[in-house]
GROMACS .gro file of C-alpha atoms in nm:
model
  476
    1MET     CA    1   0.028  -0.006   0.033
    2ALA     CA    2   0.268   0.251   0.092
    3SER     CA    3   0.456   0.139  -0.248
    4GLU     CA    4   0.164   0.200  -0.445
    5GLU     CA    5   0.187   0.591  -0.622
    6ASN     CA    6  -0.087   0.774  -0.502
    7PRO     CA    7  -0.251   0.991  -0.846
    8LEU     CA    8  -0.320   1.305  -0.642
    9THR     CA    9   0.082   1.242  -0.570
   10LYS     CA   10   0.186   1.255  -0.901
   11LYS     CA   11  -0.054   1.477  -1.031
   12THR     CA   12   0.087   1.760  -0.765
   13GLY     CA   13   0.395   1.640  -0.669
   14SER     CA   14   0.336   1.725  -0.300
   15SER     CA   15   0.237   1.393  -0.044
   16LEU     CA   16   0.132   1.646   0.163
   17LYS     CA   17  -0.172   1.736  -0.007
   18VAL     CA   18  -0.286   1.337   0.042
   19GLN     CA   19  -0.143   1.319   0.382
   20ARG     CA   20  -0.392   1.607   0.469
   21ALA     CA   21  -0.712   1.443   0.275
   22GLN     CA   22  -0.626   1.130   0.418
   23ASP     CA   23  -0.630   1.295   0.779
   24HIS     CA   24  -0.913   1.462   0.687
   25TYR     CA   25  -1.133   1.161   0.560
   26ALA     CA   26  -1.030   1.002   0.854
   27ASP     CA   27  -1.091   1.306   1.135
   28ARG     CA   28  -1.436   1.331   0.954
   29SER     CA   29  -1.522   0.977   0.995
   30ALA     CA   30  -1.448   0.927   1.390
   31GLY     CA   31  -1.668   1.244   1.437
   32ARG     CA   32  -1.973   1.118   1.271
   33GLN     CA   33  -1.888   0.804   1.479
   34ALA     CA   34  -1.910   0.969   1.755
   35THR     CA   35  -2.186   1.247   1.695
   36GLY     CA   36  -2.402   1.032   1.441
   37ARG     CA   37  -2.415   1.391   1.283
   38GLY     CA   38  -2.485   1.362   0.882
   39GLY     CA   39  -2.321   1.466   0.625
   40PRO     CA   40  -2.100   1.268   0.304
   41SER     CA   41  -2.112   0.869   0.306
   42LEU     CA   42  -1.740   0.806   0.435
   43SER     CA   43  -1.783   0.432   0.480
   44GLY     CA   44  -1.500   0.209   0.299
   45GLY     CA   45  -1.172   0.445   0.290
   46PRO     CA   46  -1.114   0.734  -0.011
   47SER     CA   47  -1.093   0.632  -0.328
   48SER     CA   48  -0.784   0.849  -0.534
   49GLY     CA   49  -1.072   0.964  -0.710
   50ASP     CA   50  -1.259   1.109  -0.382
   51LEU     CA   51  -0.908   1.260  -0.215
   52GLN     CA   52  -0.792   1.430  -0.606
   53LEU     CA   53  -1.186   1.569  -0.617
   54VAL     CA   54  -1.125   1.680  -0.221
   55ALA     CA   55  -0.754   1.868  -0.339
   56ASN     CA   56  -0.934   2.049  -0.653
   57ALA     CA   57  -1.227   2.170  -0.458
   58LEU     CA   58  -1.023   2.335  -0.193
   59GLU     CA   59  -0.731   2.451  -0.384
   60PRO     CA   60  -0.540   2.729  -0.314
   61GLY     CA   61  -0.625   2.647   0.083
   62LEU     CA   62  -0.375   2.333   0.008
   63GLU     CA   63  -0.118   2.539  -0.107
   64THR     CA   64   0.026   2.695   0.208
   65GLU     CA   65   0.118   2.465   0.499
   66GLY     CA   66  -0.080   2.505   0.872
   67THR     CA   67  -0.411   2.593   0.658
   68ASP     CA   68  -0.677   2.354   0.762
   69ILE     CA   69  -0.902   2.119   0.533
   70ASP     CA   70  -1.244   2.230   0.563
   71PHE     CA   71  -1.448   1.979   0.370
   72ASP     CA   72  -1.753   2.039   0.567
   73THR     CA   73  -1.804   2.377   0.370
   74LYS     CA   74  -1.724   2.269   0.052
   75TYR     CA   75  -1.974   1.995   0.073
   76TYR     CA   76  -2.238   2.158   0.204
   77ALA     CA   77  -2.166   2.514  -0.034
   78ALA     CA   78  -2.244   2.206  -0.350
   79LEU     CA   79  -2.525   2.051  -0.187
   80LEU     CA   80  -2.667   2.446  -0.130
   81MET     CA   81  -2.592   2.503  -0.553
   82GLY     CA   82  -2.709   2.147  -0.586
   83SER     CA   83  -3.030   2.181  -0.459
   84PHE     CA   84  -3.141   2.540  -0.633
   85MET     CA   85  -3.009   2.426  -0.978
   86VAL     CA   86  -3.241   2.045  -0.955
   87ARG     CA   87  -3.464   2.309  -0.855
   88GLU     CA   88  -3.452   2.509  -1.126
   89GLY     CA   89  -3.723   2.265  -1.306
   90GLY     CA   90  -3.938   2.467  -1.129
   91SER     CA   91  -4.316   2.439  -1.008
   92CYS     CA   92  -4.662   2.530  -1.044
   93ASP     CA   93  -4.887   2.606  -0.745
   94VAL     CA   94  -5.199   2.793  -0.682
   95GLU     CA   95  -5.248   3.195  -0.512
   96SER     CA   96  -5.296   3.139  -0.206
   97GLY     CA   97  -5.434   3.484  -0.102
   98SER     CA   98  -5.629   3.565  -0.425
   99ALA     CA   99  -5.989   3.519  -0.554
  100TYR     CA  100  -5.816   3.334  -0.844
  101GLY     CA  101  -5.657   3.067  -0.676
  102ALA     CA  102  -5.961   2.976  -0.457
  103ALA     CA  103  -6.192   2.960  -0.797
  104LEU     CA  104  -5.948   2.751  -0.893
  105MET     CA  105  -5.817   2.482  -0.614
  106LEU     CA  106  -6.222   2.489  -0.424
  107PRO     CA  107  -6.328   2.292  -0.712
  108GLN     CA  108  -6.089   2.051  -0.745
  109LEU     CA  109  -6.043   1.968  -0.358
  110ALA     CA  110  -6.449   1.939  -0.408
  111ARG     CA  111  -6.400   1.686  -0.699
  112SER     CA  112  -6.182   1.503  -0.504
  113ALA     CA  113  -6.388   1.419  -0.213
  114GLY     CA  114  -6.742   1.315  -0.384
  115TRP     CA  115  -6.905   1.732  -0.402
  116PRO     CA  116  -6.930   1.733   0.000
  117LEU     CA  117  -7.151   2.015   0.078
  118LEU     CA  118  -6.895   2.227   0.253
  119LEU     CA  119  -6.661   2.211  -0.028
  120THR     CA  120  -6.914   2.285  -0.301
  121GLY     CA  121  -7.107   2.590  -0.074
  122LEU     CA  122  -6.705   2.695  -0.047
  123SER     CA  123  -6.677   2.623  -0.427
  124LEU     CA  124  -6.938   2.822  -0.537
  125ARG     CA  125  -6.846   3.163  -0.290
  126ALA     CA  126  -6.531   3.147  -0.419
  127TRP     CA  127  -6.653   3.217  -0.745
  128ILE     CA  128  -6.930   3.439  -0.668
  129PHE     CA  129  -6.593   3.631  -0.537
  130LEU     CA  130  -6.463   3.601  -0.871
  131VAL     CA  131  -6.679   3.696  -1.073
  132VAL     CA  132  -6.746   4.030  -0.847
  133ASN     CA  133  -6.367   4.063  -0.885
  134ILE     CA  134  -6.371   4.057  -1.256
  135CYS     CA  135  -6.691   4.302  -1.278
  136MET     CA  136  -6.486   4.579  -1.053
  137GLN     CA  137  -6.193   4.537  -1.183
  138TYR     CA  138  -6.334   4.564  -1.556
  139SER     CA  139  -6.556   4.886  -1.451
  140MET     CA  140  -6.242   5.054  -1.323
  141LEU     CA  141  -6.051   5.004  -1.671
  142MET     CA  142  -6.355   5.098  -1.845
  143LEU     CA  143  -6.450   5.437  -1.651
  144ILE     CA  144  -6.066   5.528  -1.715
  145SER     CA  145  -6.046   5.429  -2.057
  146ARG     CA  146  -6.399   5.631  -2.118
  147GLU     CA  147  -6.250   5.939  -1.986
  148GLU     CA  148  -5.941   5.932  -2.207
  149ASN     CA  149  -6.081   5.837  -2.567
  150VAL     CA  150  -6.421   5.977  -2.517
  151LEU     CA  151  -6.503   6.215  -2.260
  152ASP     CA  152  -6.166   6.440  -2.263
  153THR     CA  153  -6.243   6.409  -2.686
  154ILE     CA  154  -6.505   6.558  -2.667
  155ALA     CA  155  -6.430   6.842  -2.423
  156GLY     CA  156  -6.153   6.900  -2.728
  157GLN     CA  157  -5.845   6.794  -2.524
  158MET     CA  158  -5.531   6.704  -2.799
  159ASN     CA  159  -5.351   6.363  -2.742
  160LEU     CA  160  -5.059   6.522  -2.547
  161CYS     CA  161  -4.767   6.218  -2.711
  162ASN     CA  162  -4.444   6.472  -2.628
  163PHE     CA  163  -4.535   6.840  -2.655
  164GLY     CA  164  -4.260   6.977  -2.466
  165ALA     CA  165  -3.961   7.255  -2.411
  166GLY     CA  166  -3.790   7.243  -2.750
  167SER     CA  167  -4.122   7.198  -2.929
  168ARG     CA  168  -4.413   7.378  -3.070
  169GLY     CA  169  -4.752   7.339  -2.854
  170PRO     CA  170  -5.104   7.275  -2.990
  171LEU     CA  171  -5.146   7.607  -3.095
  172GLY     CA  172  -4.836   7.621  -3.329
  173THR     CA  173  -4.578   7.871  -3.104
  174GLU     CA  174  -4.290   7.734  -2.974
  175ILE     CA  175  -4.292   7.533  -2.601
  176THR     CA  176  -4.061   7.735  -2.289
  177PRO     CA  177  -4.052   7.631  -1.952
  178GLU     CA  178  -4.270   7.918  -1.837
  179ARG     CA  179  -4.516   7.902  -2.115
  180THR     CA  180  -4.604   7.503  -1.965
  181TYR     CA  181  -4.888   7.457  -1.878
  182SER     CA  182  -5.128   7.131  -1.762
  183TRP     CA  183  -5.434   7.081  -1.953
  184ASP     CA  184  -5.673   7.192  -1.714
  185GLN     CA  185  -5.523   7.580  -1.693
  186TRP     CA  186  -5.429   7.640  -2.041
  187ILE     CA  187  -5.741   7.536  -2.145
  188THR     CA  188  -5.837   7.791  -1.899
  189ARG     CA  189  -5.639   8.060  -2.002
  190VAL     CA  190  -5.737   8.005  -2.377
  191PHE     CA  191  -6.104   8.030  -2.271
  192VAL     CA  192  -6.030   8.372  -2.131
  193LYS     CA  193  -5.842   8.504  -2.405
  194ASP     CA  194  -6.145   8.341  -2.690
  195SER     CA  195  -6.433   8.522  -2.438
  196LEU     CA  196  -6.277   8.891  -2.436
  197LYS     CA  197  -6.196   8.801  -2.833
  198ALA     CA  198  -6.581   8.790  -2.818
  199LEU     CA  199  -6.661   9.038  -2.567
  200PHE     CA  200  -6.457   9.268  -2.759
  201PRO     CA  201  -6.430   9.249  -3.132
  202HIS     CA  202  -6.321   9.589  -3.257
  203ARG     CA  203  -5.951   9.570  -2.965
  204LEU     CA  204  -5.869   9.212  -3.126
  205ALA     CA  205  -5.485   9.303  -3.186
  206GLU     CA  206  -5.481   9.430  -2.845
  207ILE     CA  207  -5.622   9.116  -2.714
  208GLU     CA  208  -5.393   8.884  -2.921
  209ALA     CA  209  -5.063   9.079  -2.816
  210ALA     CA  210  -5.134   9.157  -2.452
  211ILE     CA  211  -5.236   8.769  -2.357
  212ASP     CA  212  -5.111   8.496  -2.386
  213PRO     CA  213  -5.185   8.160  -2.284
  214GLY     CA  214  -4.892   7.988  -2.310
  215GLU     CA  215  -4.919   7.625  -2.425
  216TYR     CA  216  -5.009   7.265  -2.337
  217ALA     CA  217  -4.739   7.051  -2.260
  218LEU     CA  218  -4.574   6.785  -2.047
  219GLU     CA  219  -4.324   6.884  -1.771
  220SER     CA  220  -4.042   6.600  -1.834
  221ARG     CA  221  -4.081   6.339  -2.097
  222TRP     CA  222  -3.797   6.137  -1.843
  223ALA     CA  223  -4.038   6.172  -1.529
  224ARG     CA  224  -4.344   6.000  -1.777
  225GLU     CA  225  -4.115   5.707  -1.890
  226ILE     CA  226  -3.965   5.618  -1.578
  227CYS     CA  227  -4.355   5.604  -1.395
  228CYS     CA  228  -4.464   5.390  -1.691
  229PHE     CA  229  -4.170   5.154  -1.652
  230ILE     CA  230  -4.238   5.151  -1.254
  231PHE     CA  231  -4.598   5.072  -1.298
  232ILE     CA  232  -4.527   4.753  -1.540
  233ILE     CA  233  -4.280   4.655  -1.250
  234ALA     CA  234  -4.580   4.655  -1.040
  235THR     CA  235  -4.824   4.467  -1.308
  236MET     CA  236  -4.559   4.195  -1.300
  237GLY     CA  237  -4.667   3.988  -1.015
  238GLU     CA  238  -4.968   3.971  -1.173
  239PHE     CA  239  -4.794   3.875  -1.548
  240LEU     CA  240  -4.600   3.610  -1.352
  241LEU     CA  241  -4.914   3.441  -1.171
  242THR     CA  242  -5.073   3.501  -1.505
  243ILE     CA  243  -4.768   3.305  -1.660
  244ASN     CA  244  -4.775   3.049  -1.353
  245MET     CA  245  -5.129   2.937  -1.379
  246GLY     CA  246  -5.097   2.869  -1.770
  247LYS     CA  247  -4.826   2.660  -1.668
  248LEU     CA  248  -5.040   2.475  -1.401
  249LEU     CA  249  -5.318   2.417  -1.679
  250TYR     CA  250  -5.084   2.295  -1.922
  251MET     CA  251  -4.844   2.097  -1.716
  252VAL     CA  252  -5.068   1.921  -1.432
  253PRO     CA  253  -5.142   1.578  -1.568
  254THR     CA  254  -5.497   1.577  -1.769
  255LYS     CA  255  -5.657   1.338  -1.581
  256ASP     CA  256  -5.904   1.295  -1.293
  257GLU     CA  257  -5.653   1.291  -0.998
  258SER     CA  258  -5.772   1.342  -0.626
  259TRP     CA  259  -5.626   1.641  -0.467
  260LEU     CA  260  -5.643   1.480  -0.094
  261THR     CA  261  -5.370   1.198  -0.017
  262ALA     CA  262  -5.309   1.103   0.315
  263ARG     CA  263  -4.968   1.248   0.450
  264SER     CA  264  -4.692   1.038   0.583
  265ALA     CA  265  -4.606   0.978   0.932
  266GLU     CA  266  -4.239   1.167   0.876
  267ALA     CA  267  -4.418   1.469   0.713
  268GLU     CA  268  -4.730   1.463   0.962
  269ALA     CA  269  -4.483   1.490   1.226
  270THR     CA  270  -4.274   1.806   1.096
  271GLN     CA  271  -4.595   1.994   0.947
  272TRP     CA  272  -4.622   2.368   1.107
  273HIS     CA  273  -4.801   2.600   0.981
  274GLU     CA  274  -4.845   2.945   1.156
  275ASP     CA  275  -5.212   2.916   1.216
  276ASP     CA  276  -5.188   2.645   1.414
  277ALA     CA  277  -4.879   2.702   1.645
  278GLY     CA  278  -4.870   2.478   1.931
  279ALA     CA  279  -5.156   2.280   1.845
  280GLU     CA  280  -5.084   1.934   1.941
  281GLY     CA  281  -5.255   1.673   1.734
  282ASN     CA  282  -5.390   1.838   1.444
  283VAL     CA  283  -5.603   1.696   1.253
  284LEU     CA  284  -5.575   1.860   0.950
  285ASP     CA  285  -5.167   1.789   0.945
  286LYS     CA  286  -5.286   1.467   0.896
  287VAL     CA  287  -5.412   1.558   0.535
  288LYS     CA  288  -5.203   1.724   0.222
  289ILE     CA  289  -5.360   1.916   0.002
  290GLN     CA  290  -5.175   1.931  -0.314
  291VAL     CA  291  -5.184   2.046  -0.696
  292ALA     CA  292  -5.280   1.653  -0.896
  293GLY     CA  293  -5.420   1.620  -1.198
  294ILE     CA  294  -5.714   1.797  -1.352
  295PRO     CA  295  -5.987   1.609  -1.583
  296ARG     CA  296  -5.997   1.814  -1.969
  297ARG     CA  297  -6.350   1.941  -1.936
  298TRP     CA  298  -6.239   2.159  -1.630
  299LYS     CA  299  -5.883   2.287  -1.819
  300ILE     CA  300  -6.108   2.402  -2.095
  301PHE     CA  301  -6.324   2.555  -1.842
  302TYR     CA  302  -6.058   2.704  -1.609
  303CYS     CA  303  -5.892   2.854  -1.968
  304LEU     CA  304  -6.226   3.007  -2.069
  305PHE     CA  305  -6.348   3.147  -1.745
  306LEU     CA  306  -5.991   3.200  -1.579
  307LEU     CA  307  -5.737   3.248  -1.736
  308LEU     CA  308  -5.866   3.400  -2.017
  309PRO     CA  309  -5.989   3.735  -1.781
  310LYS     CA  310  -5.713   3.742  -1.593
  311ALA     CA  311  -5.504   3.774  -1.871
  312VAL     CA  312  -5.725   4.014  -2.057
  313LEU     CA  313  -5.779   4.226  -1.762
  314TRP     CA  314  -5.419   4.274  -1.685
  315TYR     CA  315  -5.317   4.314  -2.068
  316LEU     CA  316  -5.581   4.611  -2.007
  317CYS     CA  317  -5.495   4.705  -1.705
  318CYS     CA  318  -5.122   4.769  -1.868
  319ARG     CA  319  -5.221   4.982  -2.184
  320ILE     CA  320  -5.450   5.182  -2.021
  321GLY     CA  321  -5.288   5.242  -1.755
  322VAL     CA  322  -4.956   5.339  -1.938
  323GLU     CA  323  -5.184   5.547  -2.179
  324PHE     CA  324  -5.379   5.783  -1.884
  325LEU     CA  325  -4.985   5.785  -1.757
  326MET     CA  326  -4.864   5.908  -2.124
  327GLU     CA  327  -5.154   6.174  -2.092
  328THR     CA  328  -5.026   6.328  -1.779
  329SER     CA  329  -4.825   6.625  -1.785
  330THR     CA  330  -4.724   6.722  -1.460
  331ILE     CA  331  -4.455   6.541  -1.283
  332ALA     CA  332  -4.598   6.510  -0.927
  333GLU     CA  333  -4.985   6.384  -1.071
  334VAL     CA  334  -4.784   6.071  -1.293
  335ILE     CA  335  -4.591   5.985  -0.990
  336VAL     CA  336  -4.949   6.001  -0.773
  337ASN     CA  337  -5.088   5.823  -1.069
  338ALA     CA  338  -4.857   5.552  -1.109
  339VAL     CA  339  -4.927   5.433  -0.752
  340ALA     CA  340  -5.277   5.468  -0.797
  341MET     CA  341  -5.296   5.294  -1.088
  342THR     CA  342  -5.115   4.983  -0.978
  343PHE     CA  343  -5.426   4.877  -0.671
  344ILE     CA  344  -5.653   4.750  -0.990
  345LEU     CA  345  -5.511   4.453  -1.073
  346TYR     CA  346  -5.460   4.369  -0.648
  347ILE     CA  347  -5.896   4.366  -0.624
  348ASP     CA  348  -5.854   4.002  -0.586
  349GLU     CA  349  -5.572   4.006  -0.313
  350MET     CA  350  -5.794   4.234  -0.072
  351MET     CA  351  -6.131   3.988  -0.153
  352CYS     CA  352  -5.942   3.702  -0.058
  353SER     CA  353  -5.794   3.921   0.216
  354PHE     CA  354  -6.101   4.038   0.393
  355LEU     CA  355  -6.396   3.914   0.224
  356MET     CA  356  -6.347   3.534   0.250
  357SER     CA  357  -6.364   3.336   0.498
  358GLN     CA  358  -6.024   3.190   0.693
  359THR     CA  359  -6.130   2.836   0.662
  360THR     CA  360  -6.088   2.932   0.261
  361ARG     CA  361  -5.769   3.099   0.299
  362SER     CA  362  -5.673   2.819   0.556
  363ILE     CA  363  -5.692   2.569   0.295
  364LEU     CA  364  -5.570   2.805   0.048
  365SER     CA  365  -5.219   2.838   0.253
  366ARG     CA  366  -5.217   2.452   0.299
  367CYS     CA  367  -5.202   2.359  -0.068
  368GLU     CA  368  -4.882   2.189  -0.163
  369GLU     CA  369  -4.733   2.246  -0.566
  370PHE     CA  370  -4.672   2.010  -0.850
  371VAL     CA  371  -4.315   1.996  -0.892
  372LEU     CA  372  -4.147   1.993  -1.250
  373TYR     CA  373  -3.845   1.773  -1.132
  374ASP     CA  374  -3.760   1.458  -0.985
  375VAL     CA  375  -3.759   1.519  -0.656
  376THR     CA  376  -3.476   1.203  -0.617
  377THR     CA  377  -3.258   1.366  -0.768
  378GLU     CA  378  -3.011   1.483  -0.487
  379GLY     CA  379  -3.078   1.152  -0.301
  380ARG     CA  380  -2.925   0.948  -0.581
  381MET     CA  381  -2.599   1.173  -0.607
  382THR     CA  382  -2.318   0.987  -0.416
  383ASP     CA  383  -2.097   1.208  -0.251
  384GLN     CA  384  -1.789   1.216  -0.552
  385GLU     CA  385  -2.083   1.268  -0.792
  386ILE     CA  386  -2.217   1.593  -0.611
  387MET     CA  387  -1.854   1.723  -0.567
  388LEU     CA  388  -1.791   1.667  -0.966
  389GLU     CA  389  -2.124   1.809  -1.060
  390PHE     CA  390  -2.161   2.132  -0.785
  391CYS     CA  391  -1.800   2.232  -0.673
  392GLU     CA  392  -1.550   2.122  -0.881
  393LYS     CA  393  -1.785   2.216  -1.266
  394GLN     CA  394  -1.841   2.516  -1.092
  395LYS     CA  395  -1.473   2.664  -1.100
  396TRP     CA  396  -1.387   2.931  -1.338
  397LYS     CA  397  -1.183   2.746  -1.547
  398TYR     CA  398  -1.609   2.592  -1.684
  399ILE     CA  399  -1.746   2.856  -1.734
  400ARG     CA  400  -1.964   2.866  -2.024
  401PHE     CA  401  -2.110   3.169  -2.284
  402MET     CA  402  -2.449   3.024  -2.114
  403ASP     CA  403  -2.326   3.159  -1.798
  404PHE     CA  404  -2.261   3.496  -1.901
  405VAL     CA  405  -2.615   3.498  -2.065
  406GLU     CA  406  -2.765   3.390  -1.702
  407LEU     CA  407  -2.618   3.754  -1.557
  408VAL     CA  408  -2.907   3.923  -1.744
  409PRO     CA  409  -3.192   3.930  -1.498
  410GLY     CA  410  -3.497   3.823  -1.729
  411LYS     CA  411  -3.764   3.981  -1.522
  412LEU     CA  412  -3.596   4.287  -1.554
  413LEU     CA  413  -3.530   4.247  -1.914
  414THR     CA  414  -3.896   4.122  -1.968
  415ALA     CA  415  -4.003   4.430  -1.718
  416VAL     CA  416  -3.763   4.696  -1.981
  417LEU     CA  417  -3.917   4.566  -2.318
  418LEU     CA  418  -4.304   4.566  -2.178
  419THR     CA  419  -4.270   4.926  -2.095
  420ALA     CA  420  -4.108   4.981  -2.429
  421MET     CA  421  -4.410   4.784  -2.590
  422PHE     CA  422  -4.709   4.981  -2.454
  423ILE     CA  423  -4.534   5.317  -2.443
  424ALA     CA  424  -4.491   5.212  -2.879
  425CYS     CA  425  -4.849   5.134  -2.891
  426TYR     CA  426  -4.945   5.464  -2.711
  427PHE     CA  427  -4.706   5.690  -3.010
  428TRP     CA  428  -4.856   5.457  -3.305
  429ARG     CA  429  -5.196   5.474  -3.186
  430LYS     CA  430  -5.222   5.831  -3.105
  431CYS     CA  431  -4.929   6.040  -3.218
  432ASP     CA  432  -4.758   6.148  -3.573
  433ILE     CA  433  -4.440   6.245  -3.665
  434THR     CA  434  -4.399   6.586  -3.862
  435THR     CA  435  -4.158   6.701  -4.106
  436ASP     CA  436  -3.915   6.861  -3.901
  437GLY     CA  437  -3.975   6.556  -3.694
  438GLU     CA  438  -4.153   6.645  -3.432
  439VAL     CA  439  -4.407   6.373  -3.231
  440VAL     CA  440  -4.721   6.526  -3.195
  441SER     CA  441  -5.075   6.429  -3.149
  442ARG     CA  442  -5.317   6.303  -3.432
  443THR     CA  443  -5.583   6.507  -3.632
  444MET     CA  444  -5.854   6.449  -3.324
  445TYR     CA  445  -6.232   6.426  -3.438
  446LYS     CA  446  -6.520   6.399  -3.108
  447PRO     CA  447  -6.654   6.077  -3.093
  448THR     CA  448  -7.071   6.051  -3.135
  449ILE     CA  449  -7.111   5.810  -2.829
  450ILE     CA  450  -7.068   5.886  -2.493
  451HIS     CA  451  -7.065   5.497  -2.355
  452ASP     CA  452  -6.796   5.246  -2.471
  453ASN     CA  453  -6.885   4.869  -2.515
  454PHE     CA  454  -6.614   4.585  -2.453
  455LEU     CA  455  -6.468   4.572  -2.768
  456GLN     CA  456  -6.396   4.967  -2.830
  457VAL     CA  457  -6.267   4.942  -2.450
  458LEU     CA  458  -6.028   4.618  -2.621
  459PHE     CA  459  -5.979   4.834  -2.956
  460PRO     CA  460  -6.065   5.203  -2.955
  461SER     CA  461  -6.009   5.289  -3.284
  462LEU     CA  462  -6.394   5.131  -3.296
  463VAL     CA  463  -6.514   5.392  -3.132
  464PRO     CA  464  -6.689   5.606  -3.409
  465ARG     CA  465  -6.614   5.990  -3.438
  466VAL     CA  466  -6.756   6.263  -3.639
  467ALA     CA  467  -6.619   6.371  -4.079
  468GLU     CA  468  -6.503   6.730  -4.002
  469PRO     CA  469  -6.164   6.735  -3.686
  470PHE     CA  470  -6.182   7.018  -3.389
  471TRP     CA  471  -5.823   7.034  -3.391
  472GLU     CA  472  -5.507   6.966  -3.625
  473MET     CA  473  -5.156   7.068  -3.588
  474PRO     CA  474  -5.097   7.413  -3.665
  475GLU     CA  475  -4.824   7.413  -3.995
  476GLY     CA  476  -4.465   7.539  -3.838
   0.00000   0.00000   0.00000
C-alpha cells in the first residue's frame, strides 16, 4: 500500500496534500461516529478519485502549509448549489392569497372529495367572489378608458404625445418652461382669451398682443417614462401569476386525480403552520392538499373563464394605465397616478384577505405545489458526484457562454420590453411625426357616443367619430 503511488501525489507533486486529505477523511469518519451527525458517506475509505476531488475543491487552501482543510464547508456549499440547480426545473402552485386561486383549487378539492356540501358551498362562494372581482376590475378600467378616449376628446383635449420644451405646442408656438401648463390651466387661459375676443371684437389686435395663454405641454419626458416603467414593474406580479396559471393548466396531468391524500408519518411530524402554532395532534396535519391532475373538461373551463379573463384584465390594465400616464403632463400627478393605477390588479387579493372566510384562506395556505423536477435526484447522487457536479465544475475554468447569458436578469428585461411595447403602442395609436421630426398629436375628431362597449375598450379605434376635425396641428 505504501509503495503504490497515489494519483494525487503524482499530479501535484506534494505528498503533504495526500496525507492531509487522508487525515481529513479519518477525522471526519471518527467525528461522525461519535456525534451521529449526517453528512457525506465515508464508509470504505477514500478512493484516489475522492482525494483528487477534495484537493481540487479546496485549492488554493492546500497550497499553504498549516491551513486546515474545511471539506464540510465545500460539501455543504455544493449541496446548496445543487439544490437550487436541481430546482431550476420549477414548480406550479395555486395563488394562495387570491380569488383566482380559490376559484381554481376549491372545485378540485370538492371533486376529489365527491362534492360534499361544505366544499361545494366554498367553491360556489369562491366563484361569486371571482365574478364580482372581474366586474369591479373591468369597470374601473372601462371608466378610465372612457375618460381618456371619449370624454376628454369631447371636451376638446388633444393627445399629449411629446409636446414639451423645445418643440411647438397645440397652438403652434414654441414651448418654453415659463409657458408650459397642464391641460386644466391651459384650457382655462385659452377660454379667457377667446371670451375677451368675443366680448371686444374691435380690440382683437390688443388682446392678441397682451394675452398669452401659453402651451399645453408636459413638464418632464423622463419622469413620465420612468413612472411608466415603475407601473409595469408593479404589474409584473400579476403577469407572472398569469403565466404560472397557464403553466399549471398545461403541465399537470390531464386526468382525474385526487388533490387530497394522506400525509406520511414523517411529514406529519414536521408539518407546521403559523395559524396552528402550538397545536398538538392537529387533524389537518394528517391531510395533504397538493396540486394534481385536472380532467380535460375542467382545464377547458378554467382556460375560458379563469385564465383568459385574468390575461385580458392584465393587458387592459397595462395598456390603459400606460396611456393614462402618458397623457399626464405634470411631474407630481404622473407619480401619484403611477401608484394609484396599480391597485386595480390587487382587488382580487383584497377580496381574498378581507372578504373570504378563514376556512377558505386556511385551505389555500395548505395547498402544496406541483414540482416539475425529479425530487429524488439529490438522494441518488453519491458524495463524489455531488462534489464533481456542483463544486468542481463551478470553478472559473469551466465557465461557458450560457453563464454570461444567465447574468442578464430575465424579469427586469421583460419589464423593460413590456414598457417599451406599451409606450410604442401609445405613440403608434395617438401620435404623428411632422416633417420637422416633432412627435405631435394626430388630428382629433370628436366621438359620436358617450358610452363605449367592451370591444371599444379593447380596441379604441372602433369608437365612431365625426367627419370634421376639431383640432389639427398648425403648420410650422
